[in-house]
């Protein structure tokens, strides 16, 4: 029975805004600003050095890298005040002597104006980039429709782990449909990044959503999808993909140049690989099916190459070794959340590529 229940996936931590306002960036520039203030303070402690006042041009310039322009203006006003007080005290409270340092005050004033202008431009760029990132997220969610928790004999969960910088979006794709020919699933990865990749990803998904209900033979679906990529992609464009079809407890797999799916059964994880892999879509794949007989409790894990290529100090993330502990038990949604958490801890920094994840739990009863 086809389910109509849809659950909007929770935003992953990789989708959250990362810019000049990110806590790590603010902390770094706050530390740098503190260092500048200390250096200026030490320079001002040198007695009888009236030229030290020009050092007060540095704090507002440093603040412009991470503070709002109003705060930068406040830092600049404080610098001007300290400059005046320093010269005034240094010359025995003589206003006439203070007036002789007009050029030094001018240097500080110009630096304040420049710092405030830099902060204004930076804030505008940050806001623009933030809006573009949010727009990219909306586009991605529109293409990758939410998948229900139950589909045919499967409990199913999908997760998109974004590694984009700014508004850069990738071409990872997935879909799962319950048809009269059985449950049909696709996961793939478009070559390249940006809008061209998203456009081709949308083309592949649109074609799959059509032919999945029309073609009784999964191999014909591969041919249709290959033609769609050829017609709509460039000369060097291709899409790695896996198509799965479940009918009566039998899983039929066609792999077109994609990282192999993983079967987790009784605490053991094995890759489901055929003797020969077909080329990616767009390169004329000759479809070869791998047939697997499923058992209740089997879990099928599908992913894109962002996971296969994730590494720390040159060492790849041990997907197979940790599969059972991360995705072998509990519900499918929690399994993918645990996997993402473990992956980010392993990498210890930003991911280099987007990742699409699908986890199927075979529960025919």
Coordinates of N, CA, C and O in Angstrom, one line a residue, residues 204-348:
X204 N 17.1 14.1 -14.4 CA 17.1 12.7 -14.1 C 16.0 12.3 -13.1 O 15.3 11.3 -13.4
X205 N 15.7 13.1 -12.1 CA 14.7 12.8 -11.2 C 13.3 12.8 -11.9 O 12.4 12.0 -11.6
X206 N 13.1 13.9 -12.7 CA 11.8 14.0 -13.4 C 11.6 12.8 -14.3 O 10.5 12.2 -14.4
X207 N 12.7 12.4 -15.0 CA 12.5 11.2 -15.9 C 12.3 9.9 -15.1 O 11.4 9.1 -15.5
X208 N 13.0 9.8 -14.0 CA 12.7 8.6 -13.2 C 11.3 8.5 -12.6 O 10.7 7.5 -12.6
X209 N 10.8 9.7 -12.2 CA 9.4 9.7 -11.6 C 8.4 9.3 -12.7 O 7.3 8.9 -12.4
X210 N 8.8 9.5 -13.9 CA 7.8 9.2 -15.0 C 8.0 7.7 -15.4 O 7.0 6.9 -15.4
X211 N 9.2 7.3 -15.8 CA 9.4 5.9 -16.3 C 9.2 4.9 -15.2 O 9.0 3.7 -15.6
X212 N 9.4 5.2 -14.0 CA 9.2 4.2 -12.9 C 7.8 3.6 -12.9 O 7.6 2.5 -12.5
X213 N 6.8 4.4 -13.4 CA 5.4 3.9 -13.4 C 5.1 3.4 -14.8 O 3.9 2.9 -15.0
X214 N 6.0 3.6 -15.8 CA 5.6 3.2 -17.1 C 6.4 1.9 -17.6 O 5.8 1.1 -18.4
X215 N 7.6 1.7 -17.2 CA 8.4 0.6 -17.7 C 8.4 -0.6 -16.8 O 8.8 -0.5 -15.6
X216 N 7.9 -1.7 -17.2 CA 8.0 -2.9 -16.4 C 9.4 -3.5 -16.2 O 9.6 -4.2 -15.2
X217 N 10.3 -3.2 -17.1 CA 11.6 -3.7 -17.0 C 12.6 -2.6 -16.6 O 12.6 -1.5 -17.2
X218 N 13.3 -2.9 -15.5 CA 14.2 -1.8 -14.9 C 15.3 -1.5 -15.9 O 15.8 -0.3 -15.9
X219 N 15.7 -2.4 -16.7 CA 16.8 -2.1 -17.7 C 16.3 -1.1 -18.7 O 17.1 -0.3 -19.2
X220 N 15.1 -1.1 -19.1 CA 14.6 -0.1 -20.0 C 14.6 1.3 -19.3 O 14.8 2.3 -20.0
X221 N 14.4 1.3 -18.0 CA 14.4 2.6 -17.3 C 15.8 3.1 -17.4 O 16.0 4.4 -17.6
X222 N 16.9 2.3 -17.3 CA 18.2 2.8 -17.4 C 18.5 3.4 -18.8 O 19.1 4.5 -18.9
X223 N 17.9 2.8 -19.8 CA 18.1 3.3 -21.2 C 17.4 4.7 -21.3 O 18.0 5.6 -21.9
X224 N 16.2 4.8 -20.7 CA 15.5 6.1 -20.8 C 16.3 7.2 -20.0 O 16.4 8.3 -20.5
X225 N 16.8 6.8 -18.9 CA 17.5 7.8 -18.1 C 18.8 8.2 -18.8 O 19.2 9.4 -18.8
X226 N 19.4 7.3 -19.4 CA 20.7 7.5 -20.2 C 20.4 8.5 -21.3 O 21.1 9.5 -21.5
X227 N 19.3 8.3 -22.0 CA 18.9 9.2 -23.1 C 18.6 10.6 -22.6 O 18.9 11.6 -23.2
X228 N 18.0 10.7 -21.4 CA 17.6 12.0 -20.8 C 18.9 12.8 -20.5 O 19.0 14.0 -20.7
X229 N 19.9 12.1 -20.0 CA 21.2 12.7 -19.6 C 21.9 13.2 -20.9 O 22.4 14.3 -21.0
X230 N 21.9 12.4 -21.9 CA 22.5 12.7 -23.2 C 21.8 13.9 -23.8 O 22.5 14.9 -24.3
X231 N 20.5 14.0 -23.8 CA 19.8 15.1 -24.4 C 19.9 16.4 -23.7 O 20.0 17.5 -24.3
X232 N 20.0 16.3 -22.4 CA 20.0 17.5 -21.6 C 21.3 17.9 -21.0 O 21.5 19.0 -20.4
X233 N 22.3 17.1 -21.0 CA 23.6 17.4 -20.5 C 24.6 17.8 -21.5 O 24.3 17.8 -22.7
X234 N 25.8 18.2 -21.1 CA 26.9 18.6 -22.0 C 27.6 17.4 -22.5 O 27.4 16.2 -22.1
X235 N 28.6 17.6 -23.3 CA 29.4 16.5 -23.9 C 30.2 15.7 -22.8 O 30.4 14.6 -23.0
X236 N 30.5 16.4 -21.7 CA 31.3 15.7 -20.7 C 30.5 15.4 -19.4 O 31.0 15.0 -18.4
X237 N 29.2 15.6 -19.5 CA 28.3 15.4 -18.3 C 27.9 13.9 -18.2 O 27.7 13.2 -19.2
X238 N 27.9 13.4 -17.0 CA 27.4 12.1 -16.8 C 26.9 12.0 -15.3 O 27.1 12.9 -14.5
X239 N 26.1 10.9 -15.0 CA 25.5 10.8 -13.7 C 25.8 9.3 -13.3 O 25.3 8.4 -13.9
X240 N 26.5 9.2 -12.2 CA 26.6 7.9 -11.6 C 25.3 7.6 -10.8 O 24.7 8.5 -10.2
X241 N 24.8 6.3 -10.9 CA 23.5 6.1 -10.3 C 23.4 4.6 -10.0 O 24.0 3.7 -10.6
X242 N 22.5 4.3 -9.0 CA 22.1 2.9 -8.7 C 20.6 2.9 -8.8 O 19.9 3.8 -8.2
X243 N 20.0 1.9 -9.4 CA 18.6 1.7 -9.5 C 18.3 0.4 -8.8 O 19.0 -0.6 -9.0
X244 N 17.3 0.4 -7.9 CA 16.9 -0.8 -7.1 C 15.4 -1.0 -7.4 O 14.6 -0.1 -7.5
X245 N 15.1 -2.3 -7.4 CA 13.7 -2.7 -7.5 C 13.4 -3.9 -6.6 O 14.1 -4.9 -6.7
X246 N 12.4 -3.8 -5.7 CA 12.0 -4.9 -4.8 C 10.7 -5.4 -5.2 O 9.7 -4.7 -5.4
X247 N 10.7 -6.7 -5.5 CA 9.4 -7.4 -5.8 C 9.4 -8.8 -5.1 O 10.3 -9.6 -5.3
X248 N 8.4 -9.0 -4.2 CA 8.2 -10.3 -3.6 C 9.4 -10.7 -2.8 O 9.7 -11.9 -2.7
X249 N 10.2 -9.8 -2.1 CA 11.3 -10.2 -1.3 C 12.6 -10.3 -2.1 O 13.6 -10.7 -1.5
X250 N 12.6 -10.0 -3.4 CA 13.8 -10.1 -4.2 C 14.2 -8.6 -4.6 O 13.4 -7.9 -5.1
X251 N 15.5 -8.3 -4.4 CA 16.0 -7.0 -4.7 C 16.8 -7.1 -5.9 O 17.8 -7.9 -6.0
X252 N 16.5 -6.3 -7.0 CA 17.2 -6.3 -8.2 C 18.0 -5.0 -8.3 O 17.3 -3.9 -8.2
X253 N 19.3 -5.0 -8.5 CA 20.1 -3.9 -8.5 C 20.8 -3.7 -9.8 O 21.4 -4.6 -10.3
X254 N 20.8 -2.4 -10.3 CA 21.6 -2.1 -11.4 C 22.5 -0.9 -11.0 O 22.0 0.1 -10.6
X255 N 23.8 -1.1 -11.2 CA 24.8 -0.1 -10.8 C 25.4 0.5 -12.0 O 26.1 -0.2 -12.8
X256 N 25.3 1.8 -12.1 CA 25.9 2.6 -13.3 C 27.0 3.5 -12.7 O 26.8 4.7 -12.6
X257 N 28.1 2.9 -12.4 CA 29.3 3.6 -12.0 C 29.2 4.3 -10.7 O 30.0 5.3 -10.4
X258 N 28.4 3.8 -9.8 CA 28.2 4.4 -8.5 C 28.8 3.5 -7.4 O 29.0 2.3 -7.5
X259 N 29.2 4.1 -6.2 CA 29.6 3.3 -5.1 C 28.6 2.3 -4.8 O 27.4 2.5 -4.7
X260 N 29.0 1.0 -4.5 CA 28.1 -0.1 -4.4 C 27.2 0.1 -3.1 O 27.7 0.6 -2.1
X261 N 26.0 -0.4 -3.2 CA 25.2 -0.4 -1.9 C 25.7 -1.4 -0.9 O 26.5 -2.3 -1.3
X262 N 25.3 -1.3 0.3 CA 25.7 -2.2 1.4 C 24.6 -2.9 2.0 O 23.5 -2.3 2.3
X263 N 24.7 -4.2 2.2 CA 23.7 -5.0 2.9 C 24.2 -5.2 4.3 O 25.3 -5.8 4.5
X264 N 23.4 -4.9 5.3 CA 23.7 -5.1 6.7 C 22.8 -6.2 7.2 O 21.6 -6.0 7.3
X265 N 23.4 -7.4 7.5 CA 22.6 -8.5 7.9 C 23.3 -9.3 9.1 O 24.4 -9.6 9.0
X266 N 22.6 -9.4 10.2 CA 23.1 -10.2 11.3 C 24.4 -9.7 11.8 O 25.3 -10.5 12.1
X267 N 24.6 -8.4 11.8 CA 25.8 -7.9 12.4 C 27.0 -7.8 11.4 O 28.1 -7.4 11.8
X268 N 26.7 -8.2 10.1 CA 27.8 -8.2 9.1 C 27.4 -7.3 8.0 O 26.2 -7.3 7.5
X269 N 28.3 -6.4 7.5 CA 28.1 -5.5 6.4 C 28.8 -6.0 5.2 O 30.0 -6.3 5.3
X270 N 28.2 -6.2 4.1 CA 28.8 -6.6 2.8 C 28.4 -5.7 1.7 O 27.2 -5.2 1.7
X271 N 29.3 -5.5 0.7 CA 28.9 -4.7 -0.4 C 28.2 -5.6 -1.5 O 28.6 -6.7 -1.7
X272 N 27.2 -5.0 -2.1 CA 26.5 -5.7 -3.1 C 27.0 -5.3 -4.5 O 26.6 -4.3 -5.0
X273 N 28.0 -6.0 -5.0 CA 28.7 -5.7 -6.2 C 28.5 -6.8 -7.2 O 28.7 -8.0 -6.9
X274 N 28.2 -6.4 -8.4 CA 28.1 -7.4 -9.5 C 29.5 -7.6 -10.1 O 30.5 -6.9 -9.8
X275 N 29.6 -8.6 -11.0 CA 31.0 -8.9 -11.5 C 31.5 -7.8 -12.4 O 32.7 -7.6 -12.4
X276 N 30.6 -7.0 -13.0 CA 31.1 -5.9 -13.8 C 30.1 -4.7 -13.6 O 28.9 -4.9 -13.5
X277 N 30.7 -3.5 -13.6 CA 29.9 -2.3 -13.3 C 29.6 -1.6 -14.7 O 30.5 -1.5 -15.5
X278 N 28.4 -1.2 -14.9 CA 28.0 -0.5 -16.1 C 28.6 1.0 -16.0 O 28.7 1.5 -14.9
X279 N 28.8 1.6 -17.1 CA 29.2 3.0 -17.1 C 28.1 3.9 -16.6 O 26.9 3.5 -16.5
X280 N 28.4 5.1 -16.2 CA 27.4 6.1 -15.7 C 26.4 6.4 -16.8 O 26.6 6.2 -18.0
X281 N 25.3 7.0 -16.3 CA 24.3 7.5 -17.2 C 24.8 8.6 -18.1 O 25.5 9.5 -17.5
X282 N 24.6 8.6 -19.3 CA 25.1 9.6 -20.3 C 26.3 9.0 -21.1 O 26.7 9.6 -22.0
X283 N 26.8 7.8 -20.7 CA 27.9 7.2 -21.3 C 27.5 5.8 -21.9 O 28.3 5.0 -22.2
X284 N 26.2 5.7 -22.1 CA 25.7 4.4 -22.8 C 25.9 3.2 -21.9 O 26.5 2.2 -22.4
X285 N 25.3 3.1 -20.7 CA 25.5 1.9 -19.9 C 24.7 0.7 -20.4 O 23.6 0.9 -20.9
X286 N 25.3 -0.4 -20.3 CA 24.7 -1.7 -20.6 C 24.3 -2.3 -19.3 O 25.1 -2.8 -18.6
X287 N 23.0 -2.2 -19.0 CA 22.5 -2.6 -17.7 C 22.7 -4.1 -17.4 O 22.3 -4.9 -18.2
X288 N 23.2 -4.4 -16.2 CA 23.4 -5.8 -15.7 C 22.8 -5.8 -14.3 O 23.3 -5.0 -13.4
X289 N 21.9 -6.7 -14.1 CA 21.2 -6.7 -12.8 C 21.9 -7.7 -11.8 O 22.4 -8.8 -12.2
X290 N 21.9 -7.3 -10.6 CA 22.4 -8.2 -9.5 C 21.1 -8.5 -8.6 O 20.4 -7.5 -8.2
X291 N 20.8 -9.7 -8.4 CA 19.6 -10.1 -7.7 C 20.0 -10.6 -6.3 O 20.9 -11.5 -6.1
X292 N 19.3 -10.1 -5.3 CA 19.6 -10.5 -3.9 C 18.2 -10.9 -3.2 O 17.2 -10.2 -3.4
X293 N 18.2 -12.0 -2.5 CA 17.0 -12.4 -1.8 C 17.1 -11.8 -0.4 O 18.1 -12.0 0.3
X294 N 16.1 -11.0 -0.1 CA 16.1 -10.3 1.2 C 15.5 -11.2 2.3 O 14.7 -12.1 2.1
X295 N 16.0 -10.9 3.5 CA 15.4 -11.5 4.7 C 14.9 -10.4 5.7 O 15.4 -9.3 5.7
X296 N 13.8 -10.7 6.4 CA 13.3 -9.7 7.4 C 14.4 -9.2 8.3 O 15.2 -10.0 8.8
X297 N 14.5 -7.9 8.4 CA 15.6 -7.3 9.2 C 16.8 -6.8 8.4 O 17.7 -6.1 9.0
X298 N 16.9 -7.2 7.2 CA 18.0 -6.7 6.3 C 17.9 -5.2 6.2 O 16.8 -4.6 6.1
X299 N 19.1 -4.6 6.1 CA 19.2 -3.2 5.9 C 20.0 -2.9 4.7 O 21.1 -3.5 4.5
X300 N 19.5 -2.1 3.8 CA 20.2 -1.7 2.6 C 20.6 -0.2 2.7 O 19.8 0.6 2.9
X301 N 21.9 0.0 2.6 CA 22.4 1.4 2.8 C 23.0 1.9 1.4 O 23.8 1.2 0.8
X302 N 22.5 3.0 1.0 CA 22.8 3.7 -0.2 C 23.4 5.0 0.1 O 22.9 5.7 0.9
X303 N 24.4 5.4 -0.7 CA 25.1 6.7 -0.4 C 25.8 7.2 -1.7 O 26.0 6.4 -2.6
X304 N 26.2 8.4 -1.7 CA 27.0 9.0 -2.8 C 28.4 9.1 -2.4 O 28.8 8.8 -1.3
X305 N 29.3 9.4 -3.4 CA 30.7 9.3 -3.2 C 31.3 10.3 -2.2 O 32.4 10.2 -1.9
X306 N 30.5 11.3 -1.8 CA 31.0 12.2 -0.7 C 31.3 11.4 0.5 O 32.2 11.8 1.3
X307 N 30.5 10.4 0.8 CA 30.8 9.5 2.0 C 32.0 8.6 1.7 O 32.9 8.4 2.5
X308 N 32.0 8.0 0.5 CA 33.1 7.1 0.2 C 34.5 7.8 0.2 O 35.5 7.1 0.4
X309 N 34.5 9.1 -0.1 CA 35.7 9.8 -0.3 C 36.1 10.6 1.0 O 37.1 11.3 1.0
X310 N 35.2 10.6 2.0 CA 35.5 11.4 3.2 C 36.7 10.8 3.9 O 36.8 9.6 4.1
X311 N 37.6 11.6 4.3 CA 38.9 11.1 4.9 C 39.4 12.1 6.0 O 39.0 13.2 6.0
X312 N 40.3 11.5 6.8 CA 41.0 12.3 7.8 C 42.5 11.9 7.8 O 42.8 10.7 7.9
X313 N 43.3 12.9 7.5 CA 44.8 12.6 7.4 C 45.0 11.5 6.4 O 45.9 10.6 6.6
X314 N 44.3 11.5 5.3 CA 44.5 10.5 4.2 C 43.8 9.2 4.4 O 43.8 8.3 3.5
X315 N 43.2 9.0 5.6 CA 42.5 7.8 5.9 C 41.0 7.9 5.7 O 40.4 8.8 6.2
X316 N 40.4 7.0 4.9 CA 39.0 7.0 4.6 C 38.2 6.6 5.8 O 38.6 5.8 6.6
X317 N 36.9 7.2 5.8 CA 36.0 6.8 6.8 C 35.6 5.3 6.7 O 35.3 4.9 5.7
X318 N 35.8 4.6 7.8 CA 35.5 3.1 7.8 C 34.1 2.8 7.8 O 33.5 2.4 8.8
X319 N 33.5 2.9 6.6 CA 32.0 2.7 6.5 C 31.6 1.3 6.8 O 30.7 1.0 7.7
X320 N 32.3 0.4 6.2 CA 31.9 -1.0 6.4 C 32.2 -1.5 7.8 O 31.3 -2.2 8.4
X321 N 33.3 -1.1 8.4 CA 33.6 -1.6 9.8 C 32.6 -1.0 10.8 O 32.4 -1.7 11.8
X322 N 32.1 0.1 10.6 CA 31.2 0.8 11.6 C 29.8 0.7 11.2 O 28.9 1.3 11.9
X323 N 29.4 0.0 10.1 CA 28.1 0.0 9.6 C 27.1 -0.5 10.6 O 26.0 0.1 10.9
X324 N 27.4 -1.7 11.2 CA 26.5 -2.3 12.2 C 26.3 -1.4 13.4 O 25.1 -1.3 13.8
X325 N 27.3 -0.9 13.9 CA 27.2 -0.1 15.2 C 26.4 1.2 14.9 O 25.8 1.8 15.8
X326 N 26.5 1.8 13.7 CA 25.8 3.0 13.4 C 24.4 2.9 12.8 O 23.5 3.6 13.2
X327 N 24.3 2.0 11.8 CA 23.0 1.9 11.1 C 22.4 0.5 11.2 O 21.4 0.3 10.5
X328 N 22.9 -0.4 11.9 CA 22.4 -1.7 12.0 C 21.3 -2.0 12.9 O 20.7 -3.1 12.9
X329 N 20.9 -1.0 13.7 CA 19.8 -1.2 14.7 C 19.2 0.1 15.0 O 19.7 1.2 14.5
X330 N 18.1 0.1 15.8 CA 17.3 1.3 15.9 C 16.5 1.6 14.7 O 16.5 0.8 13.7
X331 N 15.8 2.8 14.7 CA 15.1 3.1 13.5 C 16.0 3.7 12.4 O 17.1 4.1 12.7
X332 N 15.5 3.8 11.2 CA 16.4 4.2 10.1 C 16.8 5.7 10.2 O 17.9 6.0 9.9
X333 N 15.9 6.5 10.7 CA 16.2 7.9 10.8 C 17.3 8.2 11.8 O 18.3 8.9 11.5
X334 N 17.3 7.5 12.9 CA 18.3 7.6 13.9 C 19.6 7.1 13.4 O 20.7 7.6 13.8
X335 N 19.5 6.0 12.6 CA 20.8 5.4 12.1 C 21.5 6.4 11.2 O 22.7 6.5 11.3
X336 N 20.8 7.1 10.3 CA 21.5 8.1 9.5 C 22.0 9.3 10.3 O 23.1 9.8 9.9
X337 N 21.3 9.7 11.3 CA 21.7 10.8 12.1 C 23.0 10.4 12.9 O 24.0 11.2 12.9
X338 N 23.1 9.1 13.4 CA 24.3 8.7 14.0 C 25.5 8.6 13.1 O 26.6 8.9 13.4
X339 N 25.2 8.2 11.8 CA 26.2 8.1 10.8 C 26.8 9.5 10.5 O 28.0 9.6 10.4
X340 N 25.9 10.4 10.3 CA 26.4 11.8 10.0 C 27.3 12.3 11.2 O 28.3 13.0 11.0
X341 N 26.8 12.1 12.4 CA 27.6 12.6 13.6 C 28.9 12.0 13.6 O 30.0 12.6 13.8
X342 N 29.0 10.6 13.4 CA 30.3 9.9 13.4 C 31.2 10.4 12.3 O 32.4 10.6 12.5
X343 N 30.6 10.7 11.1 CA 31.4 11.2 10.0 C 32.0 12.5 10.3 O 33.2 12.7 10.0
X344 N 31.2 13.4 10.8 CA 31.7 14.8 11.0 C 32.8 14.7 12.1 O 33.8 15.5 12.1
X345 N 32.7 13.9 13.1 CA 33.7 13.7 14.1 C 35.0 13.1 13.5 O 36.1 13.5 13.9
X346 N 34.8 12.2 12.6 CA 36.0 11.6 11.9 C 36.7 12.6 11.1 O 37.9 12.7 11.2
X347 N 36.0 13.4 10.3 CA 36.6 14.3 9.4 C 37.3 15.5 10.2 O 38.4 16.0 9.9
X348 N 36.6 15.9 11.3 CA 37.1 17.0 12.1 C 37.1 18.3 11.5 O 37.9 19.2 11.9

